[in-house]
GROMACS .gro file of N, CA and C in nm:
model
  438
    1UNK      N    1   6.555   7.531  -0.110
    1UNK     CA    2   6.457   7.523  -0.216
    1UNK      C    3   6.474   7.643  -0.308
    2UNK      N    4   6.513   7.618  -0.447
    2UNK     CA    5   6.518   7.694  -0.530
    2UNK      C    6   6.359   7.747  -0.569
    3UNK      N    7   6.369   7.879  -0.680
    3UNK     CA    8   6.258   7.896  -0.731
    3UNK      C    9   6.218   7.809  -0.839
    4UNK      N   10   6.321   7.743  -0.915
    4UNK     CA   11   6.241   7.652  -1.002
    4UNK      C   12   6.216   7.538  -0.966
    5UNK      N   13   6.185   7.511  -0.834
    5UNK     CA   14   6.109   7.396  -0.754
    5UNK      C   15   5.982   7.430  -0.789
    6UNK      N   16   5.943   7.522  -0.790
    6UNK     CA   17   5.818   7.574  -0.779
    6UNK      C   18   5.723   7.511  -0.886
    7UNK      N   19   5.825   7.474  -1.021
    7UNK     CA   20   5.771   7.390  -1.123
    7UNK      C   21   5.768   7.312  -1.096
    8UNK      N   22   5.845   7.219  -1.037
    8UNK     CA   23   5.823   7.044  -1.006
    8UNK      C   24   5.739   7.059  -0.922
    9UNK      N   25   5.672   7.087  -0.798
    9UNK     CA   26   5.563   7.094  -0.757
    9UNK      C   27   5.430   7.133  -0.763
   10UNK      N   28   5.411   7.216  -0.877
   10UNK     CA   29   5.319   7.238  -0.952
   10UNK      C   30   5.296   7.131  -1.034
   11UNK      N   31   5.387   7.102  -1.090
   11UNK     CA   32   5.399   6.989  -1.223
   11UNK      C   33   5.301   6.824  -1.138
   12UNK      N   34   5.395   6.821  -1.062
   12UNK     CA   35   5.352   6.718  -0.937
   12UNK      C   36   5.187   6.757  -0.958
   13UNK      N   37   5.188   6.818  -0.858
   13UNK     CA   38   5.018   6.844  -0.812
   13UNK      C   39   4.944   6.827  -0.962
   14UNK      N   40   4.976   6.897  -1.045
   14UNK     CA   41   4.929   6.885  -1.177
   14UNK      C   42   4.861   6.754  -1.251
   15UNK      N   43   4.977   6.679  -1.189
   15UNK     CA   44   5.004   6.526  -1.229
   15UNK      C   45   4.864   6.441  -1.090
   16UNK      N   46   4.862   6.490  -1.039
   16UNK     CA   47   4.751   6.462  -0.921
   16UNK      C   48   4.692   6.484  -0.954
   17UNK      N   49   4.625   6.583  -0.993
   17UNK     CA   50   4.487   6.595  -1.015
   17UNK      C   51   4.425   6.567  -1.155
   18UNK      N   52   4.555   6.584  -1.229
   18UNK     CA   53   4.472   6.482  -1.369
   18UNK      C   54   4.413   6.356  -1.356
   19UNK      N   55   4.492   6.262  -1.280
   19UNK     CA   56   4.467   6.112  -1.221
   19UNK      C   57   4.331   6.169  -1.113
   20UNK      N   58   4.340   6.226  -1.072
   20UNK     CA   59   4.174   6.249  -0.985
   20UNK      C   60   4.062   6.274  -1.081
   21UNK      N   61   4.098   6.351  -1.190
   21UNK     CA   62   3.990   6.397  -1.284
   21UNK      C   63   3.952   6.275  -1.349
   22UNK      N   64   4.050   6.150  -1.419
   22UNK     CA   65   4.051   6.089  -1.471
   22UNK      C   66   3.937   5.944  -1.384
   23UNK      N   67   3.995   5.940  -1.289
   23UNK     CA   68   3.937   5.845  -1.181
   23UNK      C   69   3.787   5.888  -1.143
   24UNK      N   70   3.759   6.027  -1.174
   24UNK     CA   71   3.598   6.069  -1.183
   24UNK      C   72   3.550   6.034  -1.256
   25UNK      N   73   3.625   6.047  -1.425
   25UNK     CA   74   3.552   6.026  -1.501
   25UNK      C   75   3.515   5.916  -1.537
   26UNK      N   76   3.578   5.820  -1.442
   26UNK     CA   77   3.583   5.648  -1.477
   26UNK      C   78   3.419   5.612  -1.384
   27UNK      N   79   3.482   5.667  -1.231
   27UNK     CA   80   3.343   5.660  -1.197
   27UNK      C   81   3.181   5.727  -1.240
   28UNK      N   82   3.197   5.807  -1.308
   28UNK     CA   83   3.077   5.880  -1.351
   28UNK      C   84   3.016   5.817  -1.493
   29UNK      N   85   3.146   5.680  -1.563
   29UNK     CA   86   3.084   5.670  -1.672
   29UNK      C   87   3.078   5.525  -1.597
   30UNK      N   88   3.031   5.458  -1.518
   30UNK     CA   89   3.013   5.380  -1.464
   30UNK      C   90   2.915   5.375  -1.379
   31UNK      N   91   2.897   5.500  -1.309
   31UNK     CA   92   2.749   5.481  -1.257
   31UNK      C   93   2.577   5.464  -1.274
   32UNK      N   94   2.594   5.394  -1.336
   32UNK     CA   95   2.475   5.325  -1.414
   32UNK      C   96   2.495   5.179  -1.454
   33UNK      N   97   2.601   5.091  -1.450
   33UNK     CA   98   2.614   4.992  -1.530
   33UNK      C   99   2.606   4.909  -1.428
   34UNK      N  100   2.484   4.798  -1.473
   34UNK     CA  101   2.405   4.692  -1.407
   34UNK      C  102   2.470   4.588  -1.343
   35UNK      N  103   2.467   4.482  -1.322
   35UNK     CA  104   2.552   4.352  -1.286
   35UNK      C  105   2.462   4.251  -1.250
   36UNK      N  106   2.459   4.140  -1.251
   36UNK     CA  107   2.377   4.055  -1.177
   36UNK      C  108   2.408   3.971  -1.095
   37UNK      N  109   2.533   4.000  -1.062
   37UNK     CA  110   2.615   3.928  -0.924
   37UNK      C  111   2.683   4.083  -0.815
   38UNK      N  112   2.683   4.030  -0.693
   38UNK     CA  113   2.763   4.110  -0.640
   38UNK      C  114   2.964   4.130  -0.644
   39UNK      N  115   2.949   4.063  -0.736
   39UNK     CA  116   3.128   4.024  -0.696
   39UNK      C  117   3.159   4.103  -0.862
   40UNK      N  118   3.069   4.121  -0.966
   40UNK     CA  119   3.093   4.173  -1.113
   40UNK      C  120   3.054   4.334  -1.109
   41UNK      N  121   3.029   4.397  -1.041
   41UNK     CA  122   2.914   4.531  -0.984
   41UNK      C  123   3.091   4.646  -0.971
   42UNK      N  124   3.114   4.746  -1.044
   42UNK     CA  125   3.181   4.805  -1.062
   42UNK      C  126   3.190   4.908  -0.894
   43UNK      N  127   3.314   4.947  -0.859
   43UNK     CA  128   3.311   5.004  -0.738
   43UNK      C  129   3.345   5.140  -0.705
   44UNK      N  130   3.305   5.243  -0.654
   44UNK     CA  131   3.363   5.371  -0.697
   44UNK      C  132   3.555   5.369  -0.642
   45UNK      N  133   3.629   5.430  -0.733
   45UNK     CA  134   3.720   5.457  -0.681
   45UNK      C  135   3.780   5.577  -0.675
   46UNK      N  136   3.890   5.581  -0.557
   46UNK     CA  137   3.963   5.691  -0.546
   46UNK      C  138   4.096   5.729  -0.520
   47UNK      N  139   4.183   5.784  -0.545
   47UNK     CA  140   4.321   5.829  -0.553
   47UNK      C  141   4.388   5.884  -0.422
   48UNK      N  142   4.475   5.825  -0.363
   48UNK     CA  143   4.514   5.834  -0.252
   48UNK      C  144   4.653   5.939  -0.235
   49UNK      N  145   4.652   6.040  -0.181
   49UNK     CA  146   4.784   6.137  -0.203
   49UNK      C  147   4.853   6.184  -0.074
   50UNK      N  148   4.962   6.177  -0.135
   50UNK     CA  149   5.051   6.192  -0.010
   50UNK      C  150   5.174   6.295   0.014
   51UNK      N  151   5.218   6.386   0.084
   51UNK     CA  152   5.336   6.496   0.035
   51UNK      C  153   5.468   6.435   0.008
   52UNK      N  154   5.524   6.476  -0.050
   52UNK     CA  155   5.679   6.451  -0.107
   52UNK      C  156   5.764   6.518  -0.039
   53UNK      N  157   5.847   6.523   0.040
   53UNK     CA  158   5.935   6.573   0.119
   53UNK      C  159   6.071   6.589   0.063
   54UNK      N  160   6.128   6.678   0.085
   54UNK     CA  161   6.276   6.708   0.021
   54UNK      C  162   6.378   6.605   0.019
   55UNK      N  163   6.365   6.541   0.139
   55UNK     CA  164   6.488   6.405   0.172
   55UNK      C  165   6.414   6.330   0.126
   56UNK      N  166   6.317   6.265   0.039
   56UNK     CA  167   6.238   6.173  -0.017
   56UNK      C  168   6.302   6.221  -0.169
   57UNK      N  169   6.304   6.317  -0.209
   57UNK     CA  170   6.344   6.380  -0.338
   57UNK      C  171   6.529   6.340  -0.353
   58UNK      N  172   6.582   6.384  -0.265
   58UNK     CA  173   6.746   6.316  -0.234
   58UNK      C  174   6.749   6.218  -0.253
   59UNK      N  175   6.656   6.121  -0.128
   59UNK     CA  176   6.739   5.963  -0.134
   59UNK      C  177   6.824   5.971  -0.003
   60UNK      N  178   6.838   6.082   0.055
   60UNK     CA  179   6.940   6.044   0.179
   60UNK      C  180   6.826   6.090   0.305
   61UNK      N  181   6.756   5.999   0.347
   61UNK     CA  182   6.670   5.978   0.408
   61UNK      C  183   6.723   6.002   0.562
   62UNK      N  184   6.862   5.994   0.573
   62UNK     CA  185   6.926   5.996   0.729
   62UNK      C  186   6.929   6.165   0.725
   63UNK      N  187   6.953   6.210   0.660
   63UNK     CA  188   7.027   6.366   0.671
   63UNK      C  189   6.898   6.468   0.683
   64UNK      N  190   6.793   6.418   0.738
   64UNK     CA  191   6.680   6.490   0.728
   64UNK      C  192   6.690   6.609   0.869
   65UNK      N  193   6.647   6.731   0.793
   65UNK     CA  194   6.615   6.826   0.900
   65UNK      C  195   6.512   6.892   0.870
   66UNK      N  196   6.439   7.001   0.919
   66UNK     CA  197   6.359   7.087   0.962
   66UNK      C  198   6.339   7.153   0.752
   67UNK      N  199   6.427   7.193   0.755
   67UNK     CA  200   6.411   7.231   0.548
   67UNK      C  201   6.365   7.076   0.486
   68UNK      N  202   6.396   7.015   0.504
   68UNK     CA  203   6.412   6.872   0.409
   68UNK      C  204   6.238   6.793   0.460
   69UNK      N  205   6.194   6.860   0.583
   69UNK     CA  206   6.080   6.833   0.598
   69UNK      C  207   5.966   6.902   0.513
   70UNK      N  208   6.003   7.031   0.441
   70UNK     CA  209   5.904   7.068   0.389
   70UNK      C  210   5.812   7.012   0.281
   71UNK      N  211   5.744   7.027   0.228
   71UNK     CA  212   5.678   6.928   0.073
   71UNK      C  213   5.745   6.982  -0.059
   72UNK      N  214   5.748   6.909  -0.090
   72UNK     CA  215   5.843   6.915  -0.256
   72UNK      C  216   5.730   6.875  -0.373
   73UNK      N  217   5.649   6.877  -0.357
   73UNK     CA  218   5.535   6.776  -0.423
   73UNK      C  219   5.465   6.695  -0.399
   74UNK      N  220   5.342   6.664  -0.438
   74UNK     CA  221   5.240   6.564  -0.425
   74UNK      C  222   5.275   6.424  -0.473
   75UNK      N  223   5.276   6.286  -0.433
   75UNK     CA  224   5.278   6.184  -0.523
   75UNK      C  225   5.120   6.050  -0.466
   76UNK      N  226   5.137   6.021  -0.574
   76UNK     CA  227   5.022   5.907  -0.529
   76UNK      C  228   5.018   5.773  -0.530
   77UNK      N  229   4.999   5.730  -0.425
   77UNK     CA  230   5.013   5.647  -0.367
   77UNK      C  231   4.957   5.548  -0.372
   78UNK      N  232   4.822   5.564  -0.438
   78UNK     CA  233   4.761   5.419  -0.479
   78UNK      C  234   4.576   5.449  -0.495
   79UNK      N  235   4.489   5.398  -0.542
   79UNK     CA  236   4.390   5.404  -0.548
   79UNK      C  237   4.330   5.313  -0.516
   80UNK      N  238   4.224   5.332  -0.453
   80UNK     CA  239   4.112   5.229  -0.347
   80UNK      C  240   4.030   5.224  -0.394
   81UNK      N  241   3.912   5.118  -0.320
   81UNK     CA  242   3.783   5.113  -0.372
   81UNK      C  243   3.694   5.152  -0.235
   82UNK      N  244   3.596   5.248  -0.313
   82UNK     CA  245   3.505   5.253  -0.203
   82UNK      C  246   3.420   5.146  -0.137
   83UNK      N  247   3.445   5.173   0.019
   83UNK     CA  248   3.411   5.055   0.079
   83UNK      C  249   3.192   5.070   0.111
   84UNK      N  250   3.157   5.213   0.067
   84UNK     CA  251   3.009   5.207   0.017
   84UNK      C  252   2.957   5.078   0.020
   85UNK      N  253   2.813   5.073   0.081
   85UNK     CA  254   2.712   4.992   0.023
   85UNK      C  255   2.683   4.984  -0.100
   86UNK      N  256   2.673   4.828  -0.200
   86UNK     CA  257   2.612   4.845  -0.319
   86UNK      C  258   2.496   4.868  -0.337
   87UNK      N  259   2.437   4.930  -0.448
   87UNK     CA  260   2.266   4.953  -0.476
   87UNK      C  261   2.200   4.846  -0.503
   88UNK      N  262   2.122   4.758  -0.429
   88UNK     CA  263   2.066   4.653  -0.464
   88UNK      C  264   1.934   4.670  -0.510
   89UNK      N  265   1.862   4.689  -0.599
   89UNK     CA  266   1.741   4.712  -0.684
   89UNK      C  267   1.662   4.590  -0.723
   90UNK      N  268   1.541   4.575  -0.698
   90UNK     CA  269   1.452   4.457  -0.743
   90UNK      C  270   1.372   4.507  -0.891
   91UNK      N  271   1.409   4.470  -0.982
   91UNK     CA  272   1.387   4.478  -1.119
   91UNK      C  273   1.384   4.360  -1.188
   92UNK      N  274   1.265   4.316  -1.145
   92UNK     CA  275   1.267   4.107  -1.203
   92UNK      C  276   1.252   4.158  -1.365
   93UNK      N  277   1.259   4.206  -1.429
   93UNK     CA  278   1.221   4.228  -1.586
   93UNK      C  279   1.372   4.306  -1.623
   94UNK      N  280   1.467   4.324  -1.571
   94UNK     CA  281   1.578   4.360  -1.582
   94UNK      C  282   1.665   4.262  -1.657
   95UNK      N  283   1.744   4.253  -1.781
   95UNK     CA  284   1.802   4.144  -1.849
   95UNK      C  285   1.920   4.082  -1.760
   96UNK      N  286   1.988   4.156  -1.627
   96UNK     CA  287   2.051   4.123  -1.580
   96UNK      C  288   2.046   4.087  -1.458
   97UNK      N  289   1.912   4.083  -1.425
   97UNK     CA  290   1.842   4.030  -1.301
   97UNK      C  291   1.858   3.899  -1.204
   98UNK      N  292   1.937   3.832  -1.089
   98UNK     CA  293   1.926   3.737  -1.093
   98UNK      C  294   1.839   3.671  -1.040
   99UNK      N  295   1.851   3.529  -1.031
   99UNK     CA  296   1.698   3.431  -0.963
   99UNK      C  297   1.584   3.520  -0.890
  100UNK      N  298   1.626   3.579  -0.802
  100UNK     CA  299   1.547   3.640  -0.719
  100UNK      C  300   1.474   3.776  -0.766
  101UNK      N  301   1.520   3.844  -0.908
  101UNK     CA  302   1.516   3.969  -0.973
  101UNK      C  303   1.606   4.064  -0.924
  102UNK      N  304   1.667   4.047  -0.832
  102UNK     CA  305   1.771   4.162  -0.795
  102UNK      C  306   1.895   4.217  -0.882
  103UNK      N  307   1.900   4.358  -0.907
  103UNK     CA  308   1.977   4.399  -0.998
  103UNK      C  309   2.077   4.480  -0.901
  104UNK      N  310   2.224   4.479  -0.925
  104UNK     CA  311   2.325   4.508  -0.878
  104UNK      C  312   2.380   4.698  -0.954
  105UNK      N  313   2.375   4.760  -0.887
  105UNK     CA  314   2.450   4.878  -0.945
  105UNK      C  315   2.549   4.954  -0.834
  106UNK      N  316   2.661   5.036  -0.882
  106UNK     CA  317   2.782   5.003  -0.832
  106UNK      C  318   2.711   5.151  -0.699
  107UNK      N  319   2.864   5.180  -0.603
  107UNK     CA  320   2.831   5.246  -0.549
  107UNK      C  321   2.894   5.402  -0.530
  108UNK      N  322   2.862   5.432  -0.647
  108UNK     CA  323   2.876   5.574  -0.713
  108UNK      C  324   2.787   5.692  -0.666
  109UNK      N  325   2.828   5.771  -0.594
  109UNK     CA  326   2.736   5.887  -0.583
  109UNK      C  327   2.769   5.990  -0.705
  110UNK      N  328   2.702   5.996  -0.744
  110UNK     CA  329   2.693   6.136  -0.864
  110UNK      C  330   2.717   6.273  -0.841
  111UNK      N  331   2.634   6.281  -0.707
  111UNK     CA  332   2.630   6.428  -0.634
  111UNK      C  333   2.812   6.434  -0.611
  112UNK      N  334   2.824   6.342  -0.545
  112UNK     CA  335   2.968   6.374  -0.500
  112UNK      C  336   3.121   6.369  -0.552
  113UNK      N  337   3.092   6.254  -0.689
  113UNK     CA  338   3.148   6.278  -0.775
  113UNK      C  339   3.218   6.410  -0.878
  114UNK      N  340   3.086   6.500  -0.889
  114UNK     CA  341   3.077   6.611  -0.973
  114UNK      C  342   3.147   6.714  -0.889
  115UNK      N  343   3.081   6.718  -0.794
  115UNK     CA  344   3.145   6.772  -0.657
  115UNK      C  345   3.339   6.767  -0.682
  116UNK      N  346   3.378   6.641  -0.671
  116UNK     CA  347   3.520   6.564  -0.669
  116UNK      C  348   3.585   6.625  -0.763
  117UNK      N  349   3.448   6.659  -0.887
  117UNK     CA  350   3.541   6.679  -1.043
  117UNK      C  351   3.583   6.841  -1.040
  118UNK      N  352   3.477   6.897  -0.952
  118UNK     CA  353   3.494   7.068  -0.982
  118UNK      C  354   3.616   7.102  -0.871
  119UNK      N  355   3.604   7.000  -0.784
  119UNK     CA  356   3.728   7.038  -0.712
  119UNK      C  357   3.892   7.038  -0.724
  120UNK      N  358   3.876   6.910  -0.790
  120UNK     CA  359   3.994   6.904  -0.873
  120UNK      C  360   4.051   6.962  -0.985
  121UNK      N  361   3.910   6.989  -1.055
  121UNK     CA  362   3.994   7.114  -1.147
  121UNK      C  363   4.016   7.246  -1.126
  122UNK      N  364   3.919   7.277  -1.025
  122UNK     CA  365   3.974   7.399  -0.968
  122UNK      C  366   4.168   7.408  -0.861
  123UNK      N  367   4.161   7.257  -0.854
  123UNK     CA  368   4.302   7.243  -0.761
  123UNK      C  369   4.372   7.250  -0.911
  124UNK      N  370   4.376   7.192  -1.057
  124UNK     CA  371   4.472   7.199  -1.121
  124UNK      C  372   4.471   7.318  -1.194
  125UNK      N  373   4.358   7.435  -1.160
  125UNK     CA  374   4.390   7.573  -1.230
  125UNK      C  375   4.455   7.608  -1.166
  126UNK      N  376   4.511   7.618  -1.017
  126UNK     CA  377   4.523   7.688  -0.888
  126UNK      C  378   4.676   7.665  -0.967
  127UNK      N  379   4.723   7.524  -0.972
  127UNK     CA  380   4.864   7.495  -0.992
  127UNK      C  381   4.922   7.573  -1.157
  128UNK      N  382   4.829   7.562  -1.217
  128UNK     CA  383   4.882   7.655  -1.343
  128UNK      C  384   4.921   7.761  -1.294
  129UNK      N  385   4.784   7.902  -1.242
  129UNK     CA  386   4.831   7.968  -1.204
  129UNK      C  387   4.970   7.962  -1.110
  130UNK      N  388   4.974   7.851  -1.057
  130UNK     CA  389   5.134   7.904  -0.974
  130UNK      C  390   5.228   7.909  -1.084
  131UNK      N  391   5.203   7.821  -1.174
  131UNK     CA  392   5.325   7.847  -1.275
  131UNK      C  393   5.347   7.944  -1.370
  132UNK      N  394   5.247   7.990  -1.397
  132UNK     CA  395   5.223   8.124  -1.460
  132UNK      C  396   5.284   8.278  -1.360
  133UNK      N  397   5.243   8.226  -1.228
  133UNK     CA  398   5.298   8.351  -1.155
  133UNK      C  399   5.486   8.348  -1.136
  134UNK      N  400   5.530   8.236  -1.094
  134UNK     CA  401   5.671   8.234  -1.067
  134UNK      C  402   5.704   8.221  -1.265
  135UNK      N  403   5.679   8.187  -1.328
  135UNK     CA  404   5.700   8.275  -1.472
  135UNK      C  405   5.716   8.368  -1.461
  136UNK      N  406   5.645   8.433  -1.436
  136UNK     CA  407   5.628   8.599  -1.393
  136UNK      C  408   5.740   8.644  -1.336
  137UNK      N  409   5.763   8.567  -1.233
  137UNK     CA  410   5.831   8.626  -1.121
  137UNK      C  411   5.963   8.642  -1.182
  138UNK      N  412   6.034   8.501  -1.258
  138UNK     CA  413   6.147   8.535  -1.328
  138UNK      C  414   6.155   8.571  -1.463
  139UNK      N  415   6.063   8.589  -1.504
  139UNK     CA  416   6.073   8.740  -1.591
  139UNK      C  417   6.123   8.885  -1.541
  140UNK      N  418   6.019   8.857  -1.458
  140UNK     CA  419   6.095   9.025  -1.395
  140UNK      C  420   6.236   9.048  -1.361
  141UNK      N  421   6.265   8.901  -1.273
  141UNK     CA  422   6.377   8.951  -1.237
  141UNK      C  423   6.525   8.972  -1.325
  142UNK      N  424   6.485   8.886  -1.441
  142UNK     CA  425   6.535   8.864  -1.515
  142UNK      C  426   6.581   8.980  -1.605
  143UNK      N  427   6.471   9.076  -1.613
  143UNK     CA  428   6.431   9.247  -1.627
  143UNK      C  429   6.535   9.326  -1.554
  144UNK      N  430   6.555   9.291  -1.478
  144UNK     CA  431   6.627   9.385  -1.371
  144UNK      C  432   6.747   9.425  -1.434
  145UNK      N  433   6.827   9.351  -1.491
  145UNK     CA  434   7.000   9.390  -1.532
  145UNK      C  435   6.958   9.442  -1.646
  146UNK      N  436   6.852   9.483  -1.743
  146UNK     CA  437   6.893   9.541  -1.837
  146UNK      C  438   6.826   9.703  -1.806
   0.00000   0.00000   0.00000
């Protein structure tokens, strides 16, 4: 592992947590919006991540050893729906109410959402700073011969 790995795995993670920020913000501008069926009722979702391994980065998947096990980067793998209870609300005066008055809203926690959002951007400052520091790093060294 070279030092300018250090960018593709930053870059990676980078690339993760925008798609996490993004996937908050989908759920947070969604948690409020009504439905009057259970099958139309918006669902929270979330971003599934997984490490990138060096022989995953190759392609020669046989030649794997103990180095080639390390992580090379984050990639993602797919996004789910939370399997949460929906909010079922009796609001017979609700425009989207059905027969019975029951109003459908998705199953979004807010608290934990916001939570989701500060965490993730604190994970994609973390990764700047790495790139800012190994910047650093070959600057300096770069310093050295003159």
């Amino acid at each position: 592992m070279s030092i300018s790995s250090i960018f593709d795995i930053a870059g990676s993670g980078m690339a993760a947590q925008s798609l996490r920020l993004n996937t908050t913000a989908s759920n947070l501008a969604n948690a409020q919006a009504a439905s009057s069926s259970i099958g139309e009722v918006y669902r929270a979702r979330h971003p599934v991540f997984s490490a990138v391994h060096q022989s995953e980065m190759q392609g020669d998947g046989f030649m794997s050893s103990i180095q080639d096990e390390a992580s090379v980067g984050v990639k993602v793998d797919g996004i789910v729906e939370s399997d949460a209870p929906l909010q079922k609300r009796y609001e017979p005066q609700h425009p989207k109410a059905d027969k019975e008055g029951y109003v459908y809203y998705p199953n979004v926690n807010v608290v934990e959402e916001m939570a989701d959002m500060i965490s993730s951007s604190r994970s994609f400052q973390m990764n700047v700073e790495m790139m800012n520091s190994a910047k650093t790093m070959m600057r300096g060294l770069l310093s050295l011969g003159q």
